[in-house]
Short mmCIF file of C-alpha atoms and ligand atoms in Angstrom, two decimals:
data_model
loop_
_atom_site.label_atom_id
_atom_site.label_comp_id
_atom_site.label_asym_id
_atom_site.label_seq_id
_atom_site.Cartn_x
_atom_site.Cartn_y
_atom_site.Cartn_z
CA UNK A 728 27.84 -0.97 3.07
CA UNK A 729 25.84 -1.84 0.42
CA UNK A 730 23.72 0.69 -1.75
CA UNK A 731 20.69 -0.84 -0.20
CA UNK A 732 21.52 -0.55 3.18
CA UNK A 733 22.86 3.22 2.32
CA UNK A 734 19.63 3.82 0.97
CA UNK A 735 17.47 2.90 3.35
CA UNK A 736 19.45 4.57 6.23
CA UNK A 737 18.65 7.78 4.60
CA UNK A 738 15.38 6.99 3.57
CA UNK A 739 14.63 5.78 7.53
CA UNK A 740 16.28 9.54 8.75
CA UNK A 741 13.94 11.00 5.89
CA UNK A 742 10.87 9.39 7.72
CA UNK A 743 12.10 10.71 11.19
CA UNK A 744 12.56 14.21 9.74
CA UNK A 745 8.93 14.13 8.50
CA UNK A 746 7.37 12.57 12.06
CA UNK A 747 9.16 15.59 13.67
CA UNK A 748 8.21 18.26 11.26
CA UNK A 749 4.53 17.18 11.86
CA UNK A 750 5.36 16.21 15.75
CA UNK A 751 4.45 12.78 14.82
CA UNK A 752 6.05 9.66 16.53
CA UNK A 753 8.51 7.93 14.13
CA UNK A 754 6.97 4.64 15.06
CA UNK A 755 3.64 5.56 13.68
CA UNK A 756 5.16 5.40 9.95
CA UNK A 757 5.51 2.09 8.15
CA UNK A 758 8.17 2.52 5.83
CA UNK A 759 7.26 -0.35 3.07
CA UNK A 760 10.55 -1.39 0.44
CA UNK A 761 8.94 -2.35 -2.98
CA UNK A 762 10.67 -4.54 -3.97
CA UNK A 763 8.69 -5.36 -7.67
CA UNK A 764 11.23 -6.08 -10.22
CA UNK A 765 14.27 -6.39 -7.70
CA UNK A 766 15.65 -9.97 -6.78
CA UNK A 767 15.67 -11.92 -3.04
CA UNK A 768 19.54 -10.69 -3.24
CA UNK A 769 18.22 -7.44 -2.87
CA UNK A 770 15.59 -8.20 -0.72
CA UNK A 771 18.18 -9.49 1.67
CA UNK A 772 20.58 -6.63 1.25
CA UNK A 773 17.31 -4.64 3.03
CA UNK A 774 16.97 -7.12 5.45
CA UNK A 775 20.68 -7.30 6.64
CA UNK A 776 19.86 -3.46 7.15
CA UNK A 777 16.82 -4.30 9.88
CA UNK A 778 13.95 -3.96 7.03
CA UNK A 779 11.16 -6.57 7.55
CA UNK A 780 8.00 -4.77 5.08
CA UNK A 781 7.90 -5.27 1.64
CA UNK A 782 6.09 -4.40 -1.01
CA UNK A 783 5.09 -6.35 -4.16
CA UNK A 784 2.84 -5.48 -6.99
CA UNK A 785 2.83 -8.87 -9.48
CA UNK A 786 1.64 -12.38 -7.95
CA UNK A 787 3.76 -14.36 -10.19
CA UNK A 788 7.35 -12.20 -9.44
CA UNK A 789 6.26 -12.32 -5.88
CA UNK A 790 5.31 -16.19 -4.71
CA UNK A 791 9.03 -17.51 -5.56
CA UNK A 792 10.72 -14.53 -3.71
CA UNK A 793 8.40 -14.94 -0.67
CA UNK A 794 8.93 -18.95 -0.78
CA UNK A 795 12.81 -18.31 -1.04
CA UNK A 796 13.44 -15.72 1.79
CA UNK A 797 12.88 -15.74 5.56
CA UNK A 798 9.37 -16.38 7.03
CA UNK A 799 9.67 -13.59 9.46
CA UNK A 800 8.95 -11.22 6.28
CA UNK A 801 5.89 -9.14 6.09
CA UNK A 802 4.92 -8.95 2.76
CA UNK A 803 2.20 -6.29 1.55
CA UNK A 804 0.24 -6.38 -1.76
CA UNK A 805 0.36 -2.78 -3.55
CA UNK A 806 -0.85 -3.75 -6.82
CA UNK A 807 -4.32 -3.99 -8.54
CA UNK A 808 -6.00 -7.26 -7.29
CA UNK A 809 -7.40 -9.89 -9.97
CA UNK A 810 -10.35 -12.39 -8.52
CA UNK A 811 -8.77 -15.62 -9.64
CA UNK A 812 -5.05 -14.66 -7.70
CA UNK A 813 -7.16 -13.76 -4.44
CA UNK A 814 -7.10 -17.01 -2.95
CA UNK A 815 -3.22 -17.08 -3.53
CA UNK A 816 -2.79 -13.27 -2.53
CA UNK A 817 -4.68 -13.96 0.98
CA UNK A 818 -2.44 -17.02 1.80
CA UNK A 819 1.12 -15.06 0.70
CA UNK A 820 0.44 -11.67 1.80
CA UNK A 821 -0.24 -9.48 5.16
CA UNK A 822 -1.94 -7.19 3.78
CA UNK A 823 -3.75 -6.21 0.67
CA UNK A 824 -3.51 -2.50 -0.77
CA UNK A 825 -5.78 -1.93 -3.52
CA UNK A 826 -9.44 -3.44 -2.48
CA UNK A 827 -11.07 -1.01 -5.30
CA UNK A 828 -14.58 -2.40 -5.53
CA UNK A 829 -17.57 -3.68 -3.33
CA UNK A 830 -17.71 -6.84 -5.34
CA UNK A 831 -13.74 -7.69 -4.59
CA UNK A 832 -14.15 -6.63 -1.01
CA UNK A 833 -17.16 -9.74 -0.79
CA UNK A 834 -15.36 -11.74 -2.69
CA UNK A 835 -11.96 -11.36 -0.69
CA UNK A 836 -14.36 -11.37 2.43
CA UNK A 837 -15.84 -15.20 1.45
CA UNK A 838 -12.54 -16.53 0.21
CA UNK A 839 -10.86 -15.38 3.67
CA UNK A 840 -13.83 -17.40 5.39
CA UNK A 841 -12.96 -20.32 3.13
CA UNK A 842 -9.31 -20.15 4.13
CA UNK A 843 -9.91 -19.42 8.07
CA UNK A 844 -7.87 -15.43 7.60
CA UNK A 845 -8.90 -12.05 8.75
CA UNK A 846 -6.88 -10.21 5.98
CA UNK A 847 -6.04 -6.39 6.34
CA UNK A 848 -6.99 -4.52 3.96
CA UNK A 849 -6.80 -1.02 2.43
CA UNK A 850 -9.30 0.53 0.12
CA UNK A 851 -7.79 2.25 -2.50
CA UNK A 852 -9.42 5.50 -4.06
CA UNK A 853 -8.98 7.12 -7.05
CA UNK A 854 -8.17 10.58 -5.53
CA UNK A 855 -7.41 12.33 -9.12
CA UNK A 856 -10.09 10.75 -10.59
CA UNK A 857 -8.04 9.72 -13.23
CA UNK A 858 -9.62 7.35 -16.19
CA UNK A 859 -5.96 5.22 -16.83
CA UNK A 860 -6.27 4.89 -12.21
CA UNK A 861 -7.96 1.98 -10.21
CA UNK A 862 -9.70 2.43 -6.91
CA UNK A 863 -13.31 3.83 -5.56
CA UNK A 864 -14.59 7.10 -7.16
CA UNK A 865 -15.30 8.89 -3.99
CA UNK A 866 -18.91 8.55 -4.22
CA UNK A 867 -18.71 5.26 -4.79
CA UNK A 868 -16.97 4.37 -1.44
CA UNK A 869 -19.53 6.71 0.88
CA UNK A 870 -22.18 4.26 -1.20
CA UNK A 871 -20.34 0.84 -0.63
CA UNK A 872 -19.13 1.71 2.95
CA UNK A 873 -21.54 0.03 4.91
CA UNK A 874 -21.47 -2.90 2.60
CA UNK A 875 -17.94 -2.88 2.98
CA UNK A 876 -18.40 -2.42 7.05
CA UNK A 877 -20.32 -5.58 7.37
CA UNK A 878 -17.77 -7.75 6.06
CA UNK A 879 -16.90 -9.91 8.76
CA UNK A 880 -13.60 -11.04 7.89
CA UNK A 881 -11.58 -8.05 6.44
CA UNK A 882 -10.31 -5.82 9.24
CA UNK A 883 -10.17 -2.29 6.95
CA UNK A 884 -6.99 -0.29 7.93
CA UNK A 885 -7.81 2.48 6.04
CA UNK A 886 -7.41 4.48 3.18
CA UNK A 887 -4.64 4.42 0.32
CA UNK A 888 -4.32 6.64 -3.11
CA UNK A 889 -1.49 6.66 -5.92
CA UNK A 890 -2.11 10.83 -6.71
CA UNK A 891 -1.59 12.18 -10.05
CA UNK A 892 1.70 12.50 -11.34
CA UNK A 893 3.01 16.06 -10.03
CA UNK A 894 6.39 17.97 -11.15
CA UNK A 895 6.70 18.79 -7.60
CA UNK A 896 6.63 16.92 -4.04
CA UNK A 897 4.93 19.77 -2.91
CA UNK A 898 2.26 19.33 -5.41
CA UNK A 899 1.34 16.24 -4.36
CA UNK A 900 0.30 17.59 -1.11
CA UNK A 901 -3.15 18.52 -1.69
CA UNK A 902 -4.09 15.06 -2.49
CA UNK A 903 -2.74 13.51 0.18
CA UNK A 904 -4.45 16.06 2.39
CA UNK A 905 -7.64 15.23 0.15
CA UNK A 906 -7.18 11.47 1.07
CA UNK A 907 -7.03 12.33 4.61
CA UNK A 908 -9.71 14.47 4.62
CA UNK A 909 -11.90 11.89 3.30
CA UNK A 910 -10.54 9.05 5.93
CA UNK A 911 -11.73 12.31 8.67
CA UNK A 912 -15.33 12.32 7.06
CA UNK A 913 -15.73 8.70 6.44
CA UNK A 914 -14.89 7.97 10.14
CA UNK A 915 -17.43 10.60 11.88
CA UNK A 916 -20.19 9.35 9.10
CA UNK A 917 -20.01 5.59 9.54
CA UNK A 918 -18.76 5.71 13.16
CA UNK A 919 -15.68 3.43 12.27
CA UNK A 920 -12.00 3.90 12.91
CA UNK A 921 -10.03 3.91 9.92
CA UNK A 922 -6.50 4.56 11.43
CA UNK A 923 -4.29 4.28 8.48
CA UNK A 924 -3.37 6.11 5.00
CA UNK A 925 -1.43 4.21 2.44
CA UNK A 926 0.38 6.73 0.44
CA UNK A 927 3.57 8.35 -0.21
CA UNK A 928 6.33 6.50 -2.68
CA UNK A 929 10.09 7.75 -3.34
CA UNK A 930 9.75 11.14 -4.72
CA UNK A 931 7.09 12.26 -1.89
CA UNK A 932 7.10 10.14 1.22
CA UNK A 933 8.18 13.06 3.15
CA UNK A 934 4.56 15.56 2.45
CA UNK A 935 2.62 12.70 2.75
CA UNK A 936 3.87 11.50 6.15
CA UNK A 937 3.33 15.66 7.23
CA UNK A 938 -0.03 14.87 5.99
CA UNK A 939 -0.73 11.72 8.07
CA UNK A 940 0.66 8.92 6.11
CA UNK A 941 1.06 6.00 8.30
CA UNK A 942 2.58 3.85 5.27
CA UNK A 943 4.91 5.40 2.91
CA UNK A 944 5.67 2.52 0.05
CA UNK A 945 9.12 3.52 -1.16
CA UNK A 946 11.06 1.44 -4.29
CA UNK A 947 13.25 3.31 -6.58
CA UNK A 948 14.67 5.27 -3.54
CA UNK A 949 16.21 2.48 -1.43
CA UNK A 950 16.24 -0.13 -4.78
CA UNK A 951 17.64 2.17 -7.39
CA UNK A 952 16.01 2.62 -10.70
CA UNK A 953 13.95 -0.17 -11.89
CA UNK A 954 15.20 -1.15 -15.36
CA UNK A 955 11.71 -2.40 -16.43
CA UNK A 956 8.35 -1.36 -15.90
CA UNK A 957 5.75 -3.80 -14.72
CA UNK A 958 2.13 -4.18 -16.48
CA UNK A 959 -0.06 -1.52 -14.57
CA UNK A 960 2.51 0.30 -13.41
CA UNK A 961 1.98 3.85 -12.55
CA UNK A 962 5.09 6.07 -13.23
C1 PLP B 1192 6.01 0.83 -7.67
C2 PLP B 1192 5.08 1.34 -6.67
C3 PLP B 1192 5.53 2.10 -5.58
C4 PLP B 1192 6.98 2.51 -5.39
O1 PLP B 1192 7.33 3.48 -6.32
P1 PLP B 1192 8.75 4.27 -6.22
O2 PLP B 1192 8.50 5.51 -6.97
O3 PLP B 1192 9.76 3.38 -6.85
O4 PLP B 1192 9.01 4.49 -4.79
C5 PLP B 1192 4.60 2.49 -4.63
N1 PLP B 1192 3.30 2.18 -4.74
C6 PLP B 1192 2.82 1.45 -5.77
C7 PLP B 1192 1.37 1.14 -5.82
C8 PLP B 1192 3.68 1.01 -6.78
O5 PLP B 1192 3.20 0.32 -7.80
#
């Protein structure tokens, strides 16, 4: 067996652990391999092992990997979105992250017209409210909600965060709680469901499924280390 494949076994009994410590159904976890910085070989070592979600953060690393492997991929966008690679990102990917403003969110909405998609989308919020982070200030997202709402094309999932870095798994916790919390409150004061929470990576996919994750995005852990960081790369 393969490192990859090793990997993810124990990475895929990590995520049942988790749905049973918070009596959670292992189906309703996505597990997501990042793949950013890794080749299609290793893409393919994953897929040999049953793994069909990826995750990719750059455009340009991502379109020849995507063209190269096996249409039945599903390929998420994790990274921070740039107007002029929308039209690309819509036609390539399943779904899209990091939606982080009200003016991307039109824009993404009018470009999926254009191109005949109903993209799913996440919005991303910037739990720690951390200057060097992307996503919604909180306030910001209660005030562009209904904006956001009315967007006819872009079926919201939900909710996704990157916390601030924490020594401990355990420390992350309270954001990922925080996240969920605001997903609760959104819900009851717009009258929407917004089923999923994008968050959890390889150090603490396990807390953030016990705190409702419903897509843990996971590199390093089922990749190995990555031996070069990316531009806007968090950690
Ligand atoms: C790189 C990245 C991940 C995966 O990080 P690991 O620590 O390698 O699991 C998850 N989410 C985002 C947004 C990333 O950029």
């Amino acid at each position: 067996m393969s490192d990859v494949s090793e990997n993810l076994c124990e990475i895929k009994s990590a995520v049942s652990e988790a749905c049973s410590r918070s009596g959670r159904e292992v189906g309703s976890v996505e597990l997501i391999a990042v793949s950013k910085t890794f080749s299609s070989d290793h893409i393919r070592d994953a897929v040999g092992s049953g793994q069909l979600h990826f995750g990719e953060s750059r455009l340009q690393e991502a379109e020849p990997k995507i063209a190269e492997l096996p249409g039945s991929l599903r390929w998420h966008f994790i990274g921070s979105v740039q107007r002029n690679k929308v039209r690309k990102l819509l036609g390539l990917f399943e779904v899209v992250h990091a939606i982080d403003s009200l003016r991307l969110a039109a824009y993404s909405n009018e470009i999926a017209r254009e191109l005949g998609l109903f993209p799913k989308v996440f919005l991303q919020v910037n739990i720690g409210k951390e200057l060097s982070k992307g996503g919604f200030e909180s306030s910001e997202l209660y005030e562009a909600m209904d904006d956001i709402l009315n967007l006819d094309r872009l079926g919201v999932l939900g909710l996704m965060c990157i916390p601030p870095p924490v020594d401990t798994p355990e420390s992350a916790r309270v954001w990922f709680a925080a996240l969920r919390e605001m997903r609760d409150d959104l819900e009851a004061r717009f009258g929407v469901r917004l089923p999923s929470l994008s968050m959890g990576m390889s150090a603490d996919f396990g807390v953030a499924i016990e705190e409702g994750a419903t897509h843990v995005r996971v590199g390093s852990a089922i990749f190995g280390k990555r031996s070069y960081r990316i531009d806007g790369e968090l950690g």
